[in-house]
Amino acid sequence: MRELGRHFVFELFGCDPQGLDDLKGIQDAMERGAEDAGMRVLGRVFHKFSPQGVTGVVIIAESHIAIHTWPELGYAAVDVFTCSTNTDPMKAFGRLKGVLKPKSMTVMELKRGLFMGDKV
Amino acid sequence: MRELGRHFVFELFGCDPQGLDDLKGIQDAMERGAEDAGMRVLGRVFHKFSPQGVTGVVIIAESHIAIHTWPELGYAAVDVFTCSTNTDPMKAFGRLKGVLKPKSMTVMELKRGLFMGDKV
C-alpha cells in the first residue's frame, strides 16, 4: 500500500511580523525553495491583505505549496503537497523558514491517495 | 482555545474519469462553490497535465480551495481551508462533488492556528 502524495502541514508560531507581511519575499522563497527541492513551478497566485497578511499558492508539477499568514499573531499556516518521491519537501520549506523565522513550529505528514489494493 | 482556520481534507475515490480531466468544469465548480459557501474569490491558478490530470487552486479571502486529480486512478485530493466561521466548507465542495461523482470519500478536519492562550 503506497500513497500517491505526501502532504506536509506546517504550523509556524512566533514568526517575524515583517516577514509574514512580505509578499515578495514569501513568493520568492516559495518558488526558489520549490526549485531547491527538485520541484517544477507551473504557476502562482498571491494576495496581500489590508492592513496585513499574505495568502499565496505556488502550483508545481508535483502538486502545490500554500501559505496563509497572520502578522498580528506571528502565525503562518504552510502546506507542502508533493506527489513525487524524488523531491524533498523539507528543502522546499527551507527558504520560507529563513524569511519567517518561526520561534516554534510543528509539521505533520498526511498520506494522500492511499489505495488498499495494488493500484499504485 | 479557538483555531484561526478549519482545513478540510477530502479524499475522493471512484470518481468519473471525464470529470477528473475537465479543467473548465472543475474550475467553475470550485469558484461557484466558493460563492455558494459565502467565500470571496480573489484569484486562481490551474494546470492541465498531459496526457491527463488537473491541478488547481482558487484563493479566497478566507484562505484556499485546492485540487489534484488522477483520472487514470479515479482519484482526487481536495482541500478546503477557511478561516471564516461564516462560511460553509461543505457548500464549497457541493458542485465539485457533482462534477467528480465519487463512489466513496472521506473528509477530515484539521484545526489550523490553535493558540494555547487568549490570543484568539
Coordinates of C-alpha atoms in Angstrom, one line a residue:
Chain A
M1 CA 0.0 0.0 0.0
R2 CA 1.6 3.2 -1.2
E3 CA 0.3 6.8 -1.2
L4 CA 0.0 9.0 -4.3
G5 CA 1.1 12.1 -2.5
R6 CA 2.7 13.3 0.7
H7 CA 1.1 16.4 2.3
F8 CA 3.1 18.2 4.9
V9 CA 1.1 20.5 7.2
F10 CA 3.3 23.2 8.9
E11 CA 2.2 25.3 11.8
L12 CA 4.5 28.2 12.4
F13 CA 4.3 30.3 15.6
G14 CA 6.3 33.3 16.8
C15 CA 7.3 34.4 13.3
D16 CA 8.7 37.7 12.4
P17 CA 5.8 40.0 11.6
Q18 CA 7.6 41.8 8.8
G19 CA 8.5 38.5 7.1
L20 CA 4.8 37.4 7.4
D21 CA 3.7 40.6 5.6
D22 CA 6.4 40.5 2.9
L23 CA 4.5 39.1 -0.2
K24 CA 7.6 39.4 -2.5
G25 CA 9.9 37.7 0.0
I26 CA 7.5 34.9 0.7
Q27 CA 6.7 34.3 -3.0
D28 CA 10.4 34.3 -3.9
A29 CA 11.2 31.9 -1.0
M30 CA 8.4 29.5 -2.1
E31 CA 9.4 29.4 -5.8
R32 CA 13.1 29.2 -5.2
G33 CA 12.5 26.7 -2.4
A34 CA 10.5 24.5 -4.8
E35 CA 13.4 24.6 -7.2
D36 CA 15.8 23.7 -4.4
A37 CA 13.6 20.7 -3.7
G38 CA 13.6 19.5 -7.3
M39 CA 10.1 20.6 -8.0
R40 CA 8.9 22.3 -11.2
V41 CA 6.9 25.5 -10.8
L42 CA 3.9 25.8 -13.1
G43 CA 2.2 28.9 -11.8
R44 CA 1.3 31.0 -8.8
V45 CA -1.4 33.2 -7.3
F46 CA -0.8 35.6 -4.4
H47 CA -2.8 38.2 -2.5
K48 CA -1.8 40.9 0.0
F49 CA -4.5 41.7 2.6
S50 CA -5.1 45.2 4.0
P51 CA -3.9 46.1 6.6
Q52 CA -1.8 43.0 6.7
G53 CA -1.4 39.3 5.8
V54 CA -0.5 37.3 2.8
T55 CA -2.2 34.4 1.0
G56 CA -0.4 32.6 -1.8
V57 CA -0.1 29.3 -3.6
V58 CA 2.5 28.1 -6.0
I59 CA 1.4 25.1 -8.1
I60 CA 4.1 22.7 -9.1
A61 CA 4.2 19.7 -11.4
E62 CA 4.2 17.6 -8.2
S63 CA 1.1 19.4 -6.6
H64 CA 1.3 22.6 -4.5
I65 CA 2.8 24.8 -1.8
A66 CA 0.4 27.2 0.0
I67 CA 0.7 29.8 2.7
H68 CA -1.6 32.0 4.8
T69 CA -0.1 34.5 7.3
W70 CA -1.4 36.4 10.3
P71 CA 1.4 39.0 11.0
E72 CA -0.6 40.4 14.0
L73 CA -0.4 36.9 15.6
G74 CA 3.0 35.9 14.4
Y75 CA 1.4 32.8 12.8
A76 CA 1.6 31.2 9.4
A77 CA -0.1 28.0 8.0
V78 CA 2.0 26.4 5.3
D79 CA 1.2 23.3 3.2
V80 CA 3.7 21.4 1.0
F81 CA 1.9 18.7 -1.1
T82 CA 4.1 16.6 -3.3
C83 CA 3.3 13.5 -5.4
S84 CA 6.9 12.8 -6.3
T85 CA 9.2 10.6 -4.3
N86 CA 12.1 12.4 -5.9
T87 CA 11.5 15.8 -4.3
D88 CA 12.5 16.9 -0.8
P89 CA 9.6 18.8 0.9
M90 CA 11.8 20.0 3.7
K91 CA 14.1 21.6 1.2
A92 CA 11.0 23.4 -0.3
F93 CA 10.4 24.8 3.2
G94 CA 13.9 25.9 3.9
R95 CA 13.9 29.4 2.4
L96 CA 10.5 30.2 3.8
K97 CA 11.7 29.3 7.3
G98 CA 14.5 31.8 6.7
V99 CA 12.1 34.6 5.8
L100 CA 9.5 33.9 8.6
K101 CA 11.9 32.9 11.4
P102 CA 9.4 30.9 13.5
K103 CA 10.2 30.6 17.2
S104 CA 8.3 27.3 17.3
M105 CA 6.7 25.0 14.7
T106 CA 5.1 21.6 14.1
V107 CA 4.9 19.6 11.0
M108 CA 2.6 16.7 10.3
E109 CA 2.6 14.4 7.3
L110 CA -0.6 13.2 5.7
K111 CA -0.6 10.4 3.2
R112 CA -2.9 11.3 0.3
G113 CA -4.4 8.8 -2.1
L114 CA -3.8 5.6 -0.2
F115 CA -5.3 2.7 -2.2
M116 CA -6.0 -0.5 -0.4
G117 CA -5.0 -2.8 -3.3
D118 CA -2.4 -3.0 -6.0
K119 CA -3.5 0.0 -8.0
V120 CA -0.4 2.0 -7.1
Chain B
M1 CA -8.8 27.8 22.7
R2 CA -10.0 28.5 19.2
E3 CA -8.5 27.8 15.9
L4 CA -7.8 30.5 13.2
G5 CA -8.8 28.2 10.4
R6 CA -10.5 25.0 9.6
H7 CA -8.8 22.9 6.9
F8 CA -10.9 20.1 5.4
V9 CA -9.0 17.3 3.7
F10 CA -11.1 15.4 1.2
E11 CA -10.1 12.0 -0.4
L12 CA -12.3 11.1 -3.3
F13 CA -12.2 7.6 -4.8
G14 CA -14.1 6.0 -7.8
C15 CA -14.6 9.4 -9.5
D16 CA -15.7 9.9 -13.0
P17 CA -12.5 10.0 -15.2
Q18 CA -14.0 12.5 -17.5
G19 CA -14.9 14.8 -14.7
L20 CA -11.4 14.5 -13.2
D21 CA -9.9 15.6 -16.5
D22 CA -12.3 18.5 -17.1
L23 CA -10.3 21.6 -16.1
K24 CA -13.1 24.0 -17.0
G25 CA -15.8 22.1 -15.2
I26 CA -13.6 21.7 -12.1
Q27 CA -12.6 25.4 -12.0
D28 CA -16.2 26.5 -12.5
A29 CA -17.4 24.2 -9.7
M30 CA -14.7 25.4 -7.3
E31 CA -15.4 29.1 -8.0
R32 CA -19.1 28.9 -8.0
G33 CA -19.0 26.5 -5.0
A34 CA -16.9 29.1 -3.1
E35 CA -19.5 31.7 -3.8
D36 CA -22.3 29.3 -2.7
A37 CA -20.4 28.9 0.6
G38 CA -20.2 32.7 1.2
M39 CA -16.5 32.9 0.3
R40 CA -14.9 35.7 -1.8
V41 CA -12.8 34.5 -4.7
L42 CA -9.5 36.5 -5.1
G43 CA -7.7 34.6 -7.8
R44 CA -6.9 31.2 -9.3
V45 CA -4.2 29.1 -11.0
F46 CA -4.9 25.9 -12.9
H47 CA -2.9 23.5 -15.0
K48 CA -3.9 20.6 -17.2
F49 CA -1.4 17.7 -17.4
S50 CA -0.7 15.7 -20.5
P51 CA -2.0 13.1 -21.1
Q52 CA -4.3 13.7 -18.2
G53 CA -4.9 15.2 -14.8
V54 CA -5.7 18.6 -13.4
T55 CA -4.1 20.7 -10.6
G56 CA -5.7 23.9 -9.5
V57 CA -6.1 26.3 -6.6
V58 CA -8.6 29.1 -6.0
I59 CA -7.5 31.6 -3.4
I60 CA -10.3 33.2 -1.4
A61 CA -10.4 35.9 1.1
E62 CA -10.9 33.1 3.7
S63 CA -7.8 31.0 2.5
H64 CA -7.9 28.5 -0.3
I65 CA -9.5 25.5 -2.2
A66 CA -7.1 23.1 -4.0
I67 CA -7.5 20.1 -6.2
H68 CA -5.2 17.4 -7.7
T69 CA -6.7 14.7 -9.9
W70 CA -5.6 11.3 -11.2
P71 CA -8.2 10.3 -13.9
E72 CA -6.4 7.1 -14.5
L73 CA -7.0 6.0 -10.9
G74 CA -10.4 7.7 -10.4
Y75 CA -8.9 9.7 -7.5
A76 CA -8.9 13.3 -6.4
A77 CA -7.3 15.1 -3.5
V78 CA -9.3 18.2 -2.5
D79 CA -8.5 20.7 0.3
V80 CA -10.9 23.4 1.6
F81 CA -9.2 25.8 4.0
T82 CA -11.3 28.5 5.5
C83 CA -10.5 31.0 8.3
S84 CA -14.0 32.3 8.5
T85 CA -16.7 30.9 10.8
N86 CA -19.4 32.4 8.5
T87 CA -18.6 30.2 5.5
D88 CA -19.8 26.6 4.9
P89 CA -17.0 24.4 3.6
M90 CA -19.4 21.6 2.7
K91 CA -21.2 24.0 0.4
A92 CA -17.9 24.9 -1.2
F93 CA -17.5 21.2 -2.0
G94 CA -21.0 20.6 -3.3
R95 CA -20.6 21.5 -7.0
L96 CA -17.2 19.7 -7.2
K97 CA -18.8 16.5 -5.9
G98 CA -21.4 16.9 -8.7
V99 CA -18.7 17.1 -11.3
L100 CA -16.5 14.3 -10.0
K101 CA -19.1 11.9 -8.8
P102 CA -17.0 10.0 -6.2
K103 CA -18.2 6.4 -5.3
S104 CA -16.5 6.8 -1.9
M105 CA -14.9 9.6 0.0
T106 CA -13.5 10.6 3.4
V107 CA -13.2 14.0 4.9
M108 CA -11.0 15.0 7.8
E109 CA -11.0 18.4 9.6
L110 CA -7.7 19.9 10.7
K111 CA -7.7 22.9 13.1
R112 CA -5.1 25.3 11.9
G113 CA -3.6 28.0 14.1
L114 CA -4.6 26.8 17.6
F115 CA -3.1 29.1 20.2
M116 CA -2.9 27.8 23.8
G117 CA -3.7 31.1 25.4
D118 CA -6.1 34.0 24.9
K119 CA -4.6 35.4 21.7
V120 CA -7.6 34.4 19.6

